[in-house]
Amino acid sequence: MKINIHRSGHDRVIAGVIGGIAEHFDWNANLARLIFVLLAITPMFPGIIAYLVLWLIMKDPIED
């Protein structure tokens, strides 16, 4: 599986996954984090597992 989304190198809290998604789609990173946390606490969305999978499949941050 190939993904053209890179983890964020500068807008990161843990691994830069949500920051990278926010940069790719030109979203506000804090709003994306808030939405992710709200989804993660619902029983139907396994947030920690999804975050770890994204961490593994997303490319390393692009060095500026």
mmCIF file of N, CA, C and O in Angstrom:
data_model
loop_
_atom_site.group_PDB
_atom_site.id
_atom_site.type_symbol
_atom_site.label_atom_id
_atom_site.label_comp_id
_atom_site.label_asym_id
_atom_site.label_seq_id
_atom_site.Cartn_x
_atom_site.Cartn_y
_atom_site.Cartn_z
ATOM 1 N N MET A 1 0.848 -1.173 0.000
ATOM 2 C CA MET A 1 0.000 0.000 0.000
ATOM 3 C C MET A 1 0.896 1.240 0.000
ATOM 4 O O MET A 1 1.806 1.342 0.796
ATOM 5 N N LYS A 2 0.623 2.161 -0.911
ATOM 6 C CA LYS A 2 1.432 3.367 -1.012
ATOM 7 C C LYS A 2 0.592 4.569 -0.628
ATOM 8 O O LYS A 2 -0.490 4.774 -1.149
ATOM 9 N N ILE A 3 1.131 5.349 0.275
ATOM 10 C CA ILE A 3 0.466 6.567 0.728
ATOM 11 C C ILE A 3 1.411 7.730 0.486
ATOM 12 O O ILE A 3 2.593 7.644 0.806
ATOM 13 N N ASN A 4 0.912 8.807 -0.089
ATOM 14 C CA ASN A 4 1.740 9.982 -0.342
ATOM 15 C C ASN A 4 1.618 11.023 0.748
ATOM 16 O O ASN A 4 1.872 12.188 0.513
ATOM 17 N N ILE A 5 1.221 10.622 1.924
ATOM 18 C CA ILE A 5 1.123 11.546 3.048
ATOM 19 C C ILE A 5 2.304 11.285 3.965
ATOM 20 O O ILE A 5 2.572 10.155 4.347
ATOM 21 N N HIS A 6 3.018 12.346 4.289
ATOM 22 C CA HIS A 6 4.162 12.247 5.188
ATOM 23 C C HIS A 6 3.759 12.709 6.577
ATOM 24 O O HIS A 6 2.897 13.578 6.726
ATOM 25 N N ARG A 7 4.392 12.126 7.591
ATOM 26 C CA ARG A 7 4.195 12.634 8.937
ATOM 27 C C ARG A 7 4.809 14.018 9.022
ATOM 28 O O ARG A 7 5.753 14.341 8.312
ATOM 29 N N SER A 8 4.267 14.839 9.885
ATOM 30 C CA SER A 8 4.754 16.204 10.019
ATOM 31 C C SER A 8 6.069 16.214 10.791
ATOM 32 O O SER A 8 6.222 15.520 11.798
ATOM 33 N N GLY A 9 6.997 17.017 10.327
ATOM 34 C CA GLY A 9 8.278 17.152 11.006
ATOM 35 C C GLY A 9 8.284 18.251 12.045
ATOM 36 O O GLY A 9 9.068 18.233 12.983
ATOM 37 N N HIS A 10 7.372 19.212 11.910
ATOM 38 C CA HIS A 10 7.378 20.335 12.844
ATOM 39 C C HIS A 10 6.067 20.487 13.615
ATOM 40 O O HIS A 10 6.057 21.065 14.684
ATOM 41 N N ASP A 11 4.980 19.974 13.090
ATOM 42 C CA ASP A 11 3.680 20.081 13.768
ATOM 43 C C ASP A 11 3.317 18.714 14.322
ATOM 44 O O ASP A 11 2.474 18.012 13.806
ATOM 45 N N ARG A 12 4.011 18.334 15.400
ATOM 46 C CA ARG A 12 3.833 16.999 15.942
ATOM 47 C C ARG A 12 3.675 17.047 17.453
ATOM 48 O O ARG A 12 4.233 17.899 18.115
ATOM 49 N N VAL A 13 2.873 16.118 17.953
ATOM 50 C CA VAL A 13 2.725 15.949 19.392
ATOM 51 C C VAL A 13 3.384 14.634 19.790
ATOM 52 O O VAL A 13 4.220 14.604 20.689
ATOM 53 N N ILE A 14 3.035 13.551 19.115
ATOM 54 C CA ILE A 14 3.669 12.258 19.398
ATOM 55 C C ILE A 14 4.538 11.852 18.210
ATOM 56 O O ILE A 14 5.751 11.846 18.300
ATOM 57 N N ALA A 15 3.919 11.525 17.107
ATOM 58 C CA ALA A 15 4.683 11.059 15.944
ATOM 59 C C ALA A 15 4.457 11.915 14.708
ATOM 60 O O ALA A 15 5.065 11.679 13.680
ATOM 61 N N GLY A 16 3.569 12.885 14.770
ATOM 62 C CA GLY A 16 3.305 13.747 13.629
ATOM 63 C C GLY A 16 2.279 13.202 12.662
ATOM 64 O O GLY A 16 2.155 13.714 11.545
ATOM 65 N N VAL A 17 1.547 12.178 13.055
ATOM 66 C CA VAL A 17 0.564 11.561 12.158
ATOM 67 C C VAL A 17 -0.582 12.527 11.856
ATOM 68 O O VAL A 17 -0.877 12.803 10.691
ATOM 69 N N ILE A 18 -1.229 13.036 12.870
ATOM 70 C CA ILE A 18 -2.365 13.937 12.664
ATOM 71 C C ILE A 18 -1.890 15.249 12.050
ATOM 72 O O ILE A 18 -2.566 15.813 11.177
ATOM 73 N N GLY A 19 -0.716 15.734 12.451
ATOM 74 C CA GLY A 19 -0.160 16.937 11.838
ATOM 75 C C GLY A 19 0.120 16.748 10.357
ATOM 76 O O GLY A 19 -0.109 17.635 9.542
ATOM 77 N N GLY A 20 0.601 15.566 9.974
ATOM 78 C CA GLY A 20 0.856 15.268 8.561
ATOM 79 C C GLY A 20 -0.423 15.189 7.753
ATOM 80 O O GLY A 20 -0.490 15.675 6.623
ATOM 81 N N ILE A 21 -1.452 14.587 8.337
ATOM 82 C CA ILE A 21 -2.750 14.529 7.654
ATOM 83 C C ILE A 21 -3.309 15.936 7.497
ATOM 84 O O ILE A 21 -3.828 16.293 6.435
ATOM 85 N N ALA A 22 -3.194 16.748 8.537
ATOM 86 C CA ALA A 22 -3.693 18.128 8.477
ATOM 87 C C ALA A 22 -2.937 18.940 7.431
ATOM 88 O O ALA A 22 -3.538 19.717 6.688
ATOM 89 N N GLU A 23 -1.625 18.772 7.347
ATOM 90 C CA GLU A 23 -0.848 19.488 6.331
ATOM 91 C C GLU A 23 -1.238 19.045 4.928
ATOM 92 O O GLU A 23 -1.352 19.869 4.027
ATOM 93 N N HIS A 24 -1.429 17.751 4.743
ATOM 94 C CA HIS A 24 -1.752 17.224 3.415
ATOM 95 C C HIS A 24 -3.093 17.762 2.912
ATOM 96 O O HIS A 24 -3.227 18.116 1.744
ATOM 97 N N PHE A 25 -4.082 17.817 3.778
ATOM 98 C CA PHE A 25 -5.406 18.271 3.377
ATOM 99 C C PHE A 25 -5.640 19.746 3.666
ATOM 100 O O PHE A 25 -6.748 20.241 3.475
ATOM 101 N N ASP A 26 -4.601 20.455 4.137
ATOM 102 C CA ASP A 26 -4.667 21.889 4.441
ATOM 103 C C ASP A 26 -5.748 22.177 5.484
ATOM 104 O O ASP A 26 -6.582 23.058 5.312
ATOM 105 N N TRP A 27 -5.723 21.403 6.571
ATOM 106 C CA TRP A 27 -6.634 21.584 7.692
ATOM 107 C C TRP A 27 -5.894 22.209 8.858
ATOM 108 O O TRP A 27 -4.664 22.195 8.911
ATOM 109 N N ASN A 28 -6.642 22.697 9.815
ATOM 110 C CA ASN A 28 -6.067 23.162 11.069
ATOM 111 C C ASN A 28 -5.691 21.925 11.878
ATOM 112 O O ASN A 28 -6.526 21.061 12.135
ATOM 113 N N ALA A 29 -4.429 21.821 12.295
ATOM 114 C CA ALA A 29 -3.948 20.628 12.985
ATOM 115 C C ALA A 29 -4.637 20.431 14.334
ATOM 116 O O ALA A 29 -4.933 19.294 14.727
ATOM 117 N N ASN A 30 -4.896 21.508 15.052
ATOM 118 C CA ASN A 30 -5.555 21.368 16.355
ATOM 119 C C ASN A 30 -6.989 20.878 16.205
ATOM 120 O O ASN A 30 -7.455 20.062 17.006
ATOM 121 N N LEU A 31 -7.669 21.335 15.187
ATOM 122 C CA LEU A 31 -9.027 20.858 14.928
ATOM 123 C C LEU A 31 -9.005 19.380 14.525
ATOM 124 O O LEU A 31 -9.845 18.597 14.967
ATOM 125 N N ALA A 32 -8.027 18.989 13.721
ATOM 126 C CA ALA A 32 -7.910 17.583 13.322
ATOM 127 C C ALA A 32 -7.631 16.710 14.540
ATOM 128 O O ALA A 32 -8.181 15.610 14.658
ATOM 129 N N ARG A 33 -6.785 17.189 15.448
ATOM 130 C CA ARG A 33 -6.512 16.429 16.677
ATOM 131 C C ARG A 33 -7.763 16.300 17.535
ATOM 132 O O ARG A 33 -8.029 15.241 18.105
ATOM 133 N N LEU A 34 -8.529 17.372 17.641
ATOM 134 C CA LEU A 34 -9.759 17.347 18.428
ATOM 135 C C LEU A 34 -10.747 16.341 17.843
ATOM 136 O O LEU A 34 -11.333 15.535 18.571
ATOM 137 N N ILE A 35 -10.898 16.355 16.529
ATOM 138 C CA ILE A 35 -11.804 15.405 15.874
ATOM 139 C C ILE A 35 -11.317 13.978 16.088
ATOM 140 O O ILE A 35 -12.106 13.078 16.384
ATOM 141 N N PHE A 36 -10.005 13.758 15.984
ATOM 142 C CA PHE A 36 -9.465 12.423 16.193
ATOM 143 C C PHE A 36 -9.718 11.944 17.620
ATOM 144 O O PHE A 36 -10.107 10.796 17.833
ATOM 145 N N VAL A 37 -9.510 12.809 18.601
ATOM 146 C CA VAL A 37 -9.742 12.423 19.995
ATOM 147 C C VAL A 37 -11.216 12.111 20.223
ATOM 148 O O VAL A 37 -11.553 11.125 20.892
ATOM 149 N N LEU A 38 -12.100 12.931 19.665
ATOM 150 C CA LEU A 38 -13.531 12.659 19.820
ATOM 151 C C LEU A 38 -13.919 11.332 19.186
ATOM 152 O O LEU A 38 -14.720 10.583 19.739
ATOM 153 N N LEU A 39 -13.346 11.033 18.034
ATOM 154 C CA LEU A 39 -13.621 9.748 17.399
ATOM 155 C C LEU A 39 -12.982 8.594 18.165
ATOM 156 O O LEU A 39 -13.539 7.504 18.236
ATOM 157 N N ALA A 40 -11.813 8.839 18.744
ATOM 158 C CA ALA A 40 -11.088 7.774 19.438
ATOM 159 C C ALA A 40 -11.796 7.322 20.709
ATOM 160 O O ALA A 40 -11.644 6.168 21.112
ATOM 161 N N ILE A 41 -12.558 8.215 21.340
ATOM 162 C CA ILE A 41 -13.212 7.822 22.585
ATOM 163 C C ILE A 41 -14.557 7.146 22.349
ATOM 164 O O ILE A 41 -15.143 6.623 23.290
ATOM 165 N N THR A 42 -15.021 7.131 21.114
ATOM 166 C CA THR A 42 -16.262 6.407 20.819
ATOM 167 C C THR A 42 -15.940 4.923 20.698
ATOM 168 O O THR A 42 -14.872 4.545 20.226
ATOM 169 N N PRO A 43 -16.832 4.071 21.111
ATOM 170 C CA PRO A 43 -16.547 2.628 21.087
ATOM 171 C C PRO A 43 -16.407 2.037 19.684
ATOM 172 O O PRO A 43 -15.791 1.001 19.516
ATOM 173 N N MET A 44 -16.937 2.675 18.680
ATOM 174 C CA MET A 44 -16.897 2.117 17.331
ATOM 175 C C MET A 44 -15.593 2.416 16.590
ATOM 176 O O MET A 44 -15.333 1.860 15.536
ATOM 177 N N PHE A 45 -14.758 3.319 17.111
ATOM 178 C CA PHE A 45 -13.538 3.730 16.417
ATOM 179 C C PHE A 45 -12.334 3.430 17.307
ATOM 180 O O PHE A 45 -12.114 4.120 18.286
ATOM 181 N N PRO A 46 -11.550 2.400 16.981
ATOM 182 C CA PRO A 46 -10.374 2.085 17.804
ATOM 183 C C PRO A 46 -9.224 3.051 17.500
ATOM 184 O O PRO A 46 -8.369 2.787 16.659
ATOM 185 N N GLY A 47 -9.234 4.200 18.156
ATOM 186 C CA GLY A 47 -8.319 5.292 17.842
ATOM 187 C C GLY A 47 -6.854 4.972 18.003
ATOM 188 O O GLY A 47 -6.034 5.343 17.167
ATOM 189 N N ILE A 48 -6.476 4.274 19.061
ATOM 190 C CA ILE A 48 -5.061 3.986 19.286
ATOM 191 C C ILE A 48 -4.536 3.044 18.214
ATOM 192 O O ILE A 48 -3.441 3.243 17.684
ATOM 193 N N ILE A 49 -5.329 2.059 17.853
ATOM 194 C CA ILE A 49 -4.906 1.120 16.815
ATOM 195 C C ILE A 49 -4.785 1.836 15.467
ATOM 196 O O ILE A 49 -3.819 1.643 14.735
ATOM 197 N N ALA A 50 -5.741 2.691 15.150
ATOM 198 C CA ALA A 50 -5.690 3.441 13.893
ATOM 199 C C ALA A 50 -4.467 4.348 13.857
ATOM 200 O O ALA A 50 -3.779 4.445 12.834
ATOM 201 N N TYR A 51 -4.144 5.006 14.974
ATOM 202 C CA TYR A 51 -2.981 5.889 15.038
ATOM 203 C C TYR A 51 -1.692 5.094 14.817
ATOM 204 O O TYR A 51 -0.820 5.509 14.053
ATOM 205 N N LEU A 52 -1.582 3.940 15.456
ATOM 206 C CA LEU A 52 -0.380 3.124 15.299
ATOM 207 C C LEU A 52 -0.228 2.605 13.876
ATOM 208 O O LEU A 52 0.887 2.575 13.330
ATOM 209 N N VAL A 53 -1.327 2.203 13.258
ATOM 210 C CA VAL A 53 -1.261 1.736 11.867
ATOM 211 C C VAL A 53 -0.841 2.876 10.943
ATOM 212 O O VAL A 53 0.017 2.703 10.069
ATOM 213 N N LEU A 54 -1.414 4.061 11.143
ATOM 214 C CA LEU A 54 -1.013 5.211 10.326
ATOM 215 C C LEU A 54 0.453 5.557 10.552
ATOM 216 O O LEU A 54 1.162 5.919 9.608
ATOM 217 N N TRP A 55 0.926 5.456 11.770
ATOM 218 C CA TRP A 55 2.321 5.732 12.094
ATOM 219 C C TRP A 55 3.235 4.787 11.304
ATOM 220 O O TRP A 55 4.275 5.180 10.796
ATOM 221 N N LEU A 56 2.824 3.531 11.179
ATOM 222 C CA LEU A 56 3.638 2.558 10.469
ATOM 223 C C LEU A 56 3.618 2.742 8.955
ATOM 224 O O LEU A 56 4.642 2.535 8.291
ATOM 225 N N ILE A 57 2.468 3.118 8.382
ATOM 226 C CA ILE A 57 2.392 3.175 6.922
ATOM 227 C C ILE A 57 2.709 4.551 6.346
ATOM 228 O O ILE A 57 3.006 4.642 5.155
ATOM 229 N N MET A 58 2.675 5.599 7.159
ATOM 230 C CA MET A 58 3.009 6.926 6.648
ATOM 231 C C MET A 58 4.514 7.077 6.552
ATOM 232 O O MET A 58 5.271 6.551 7.370
ATOM 233 N N LYS A 59 4.960 7.806 5.549
ATOM 234 C CA LYS A 59 6.392 8.013 5.332
ATOM 235 C C LYS A 59 6.954 8.953 6.395
ATOM 236 O O LYS A 59 6.229 9.715 7.030
ATOM 237 N N ASP A 60 8.276 8.906 6.551
ATOM 238 C CA ASP A 60 8.957 9.795 7.482
ATOM 239 C C ASP A 60 8.783 11.239 7.049
ATOM 240 O O ASP A 60 8.551 11.520 5.869
ATOM 241 N N PRO A 61 8.936 12.177 7.994
ATOM 242 C CA PRO A 61 8.799 13.592 7.626
ATOM 243 C C PRO A 61 9.818 14.011 6.571
ATOM 244 O O PRO A 61 10.934 13.503 6.543
ATOM 245 N N ILE A 62 9.408 14.926 5.733
ATOM 246 C CA ILE A 62 10.301 15.483 4.727
ATOM 247 C C ILE A 62 11.202 16.482 5.417
ATOM 248 O O ILE A 62 10.751 17.369 6.144
ATOM 249 N N GLU A 63 12.516 16.330 5.222
ATOM 250 C CA GLU A 63 13.458 17.258 5.824
ATOM 251 C C GLU A 63 13.466 18.562 5.025
ATOM 252 O O GLU A 63 13.588 18.553 3.813
ATOM 253 N N ASP A 64 13.311 19.672 5.738
ATOM 254 C CA ASP A 64 13.306 20.990 5.070
ATOM 255 C C ASP A 64 14.697 21.549 4.960
ATOM 256 O O ASP A 64 15.542 21.401 5.714
#
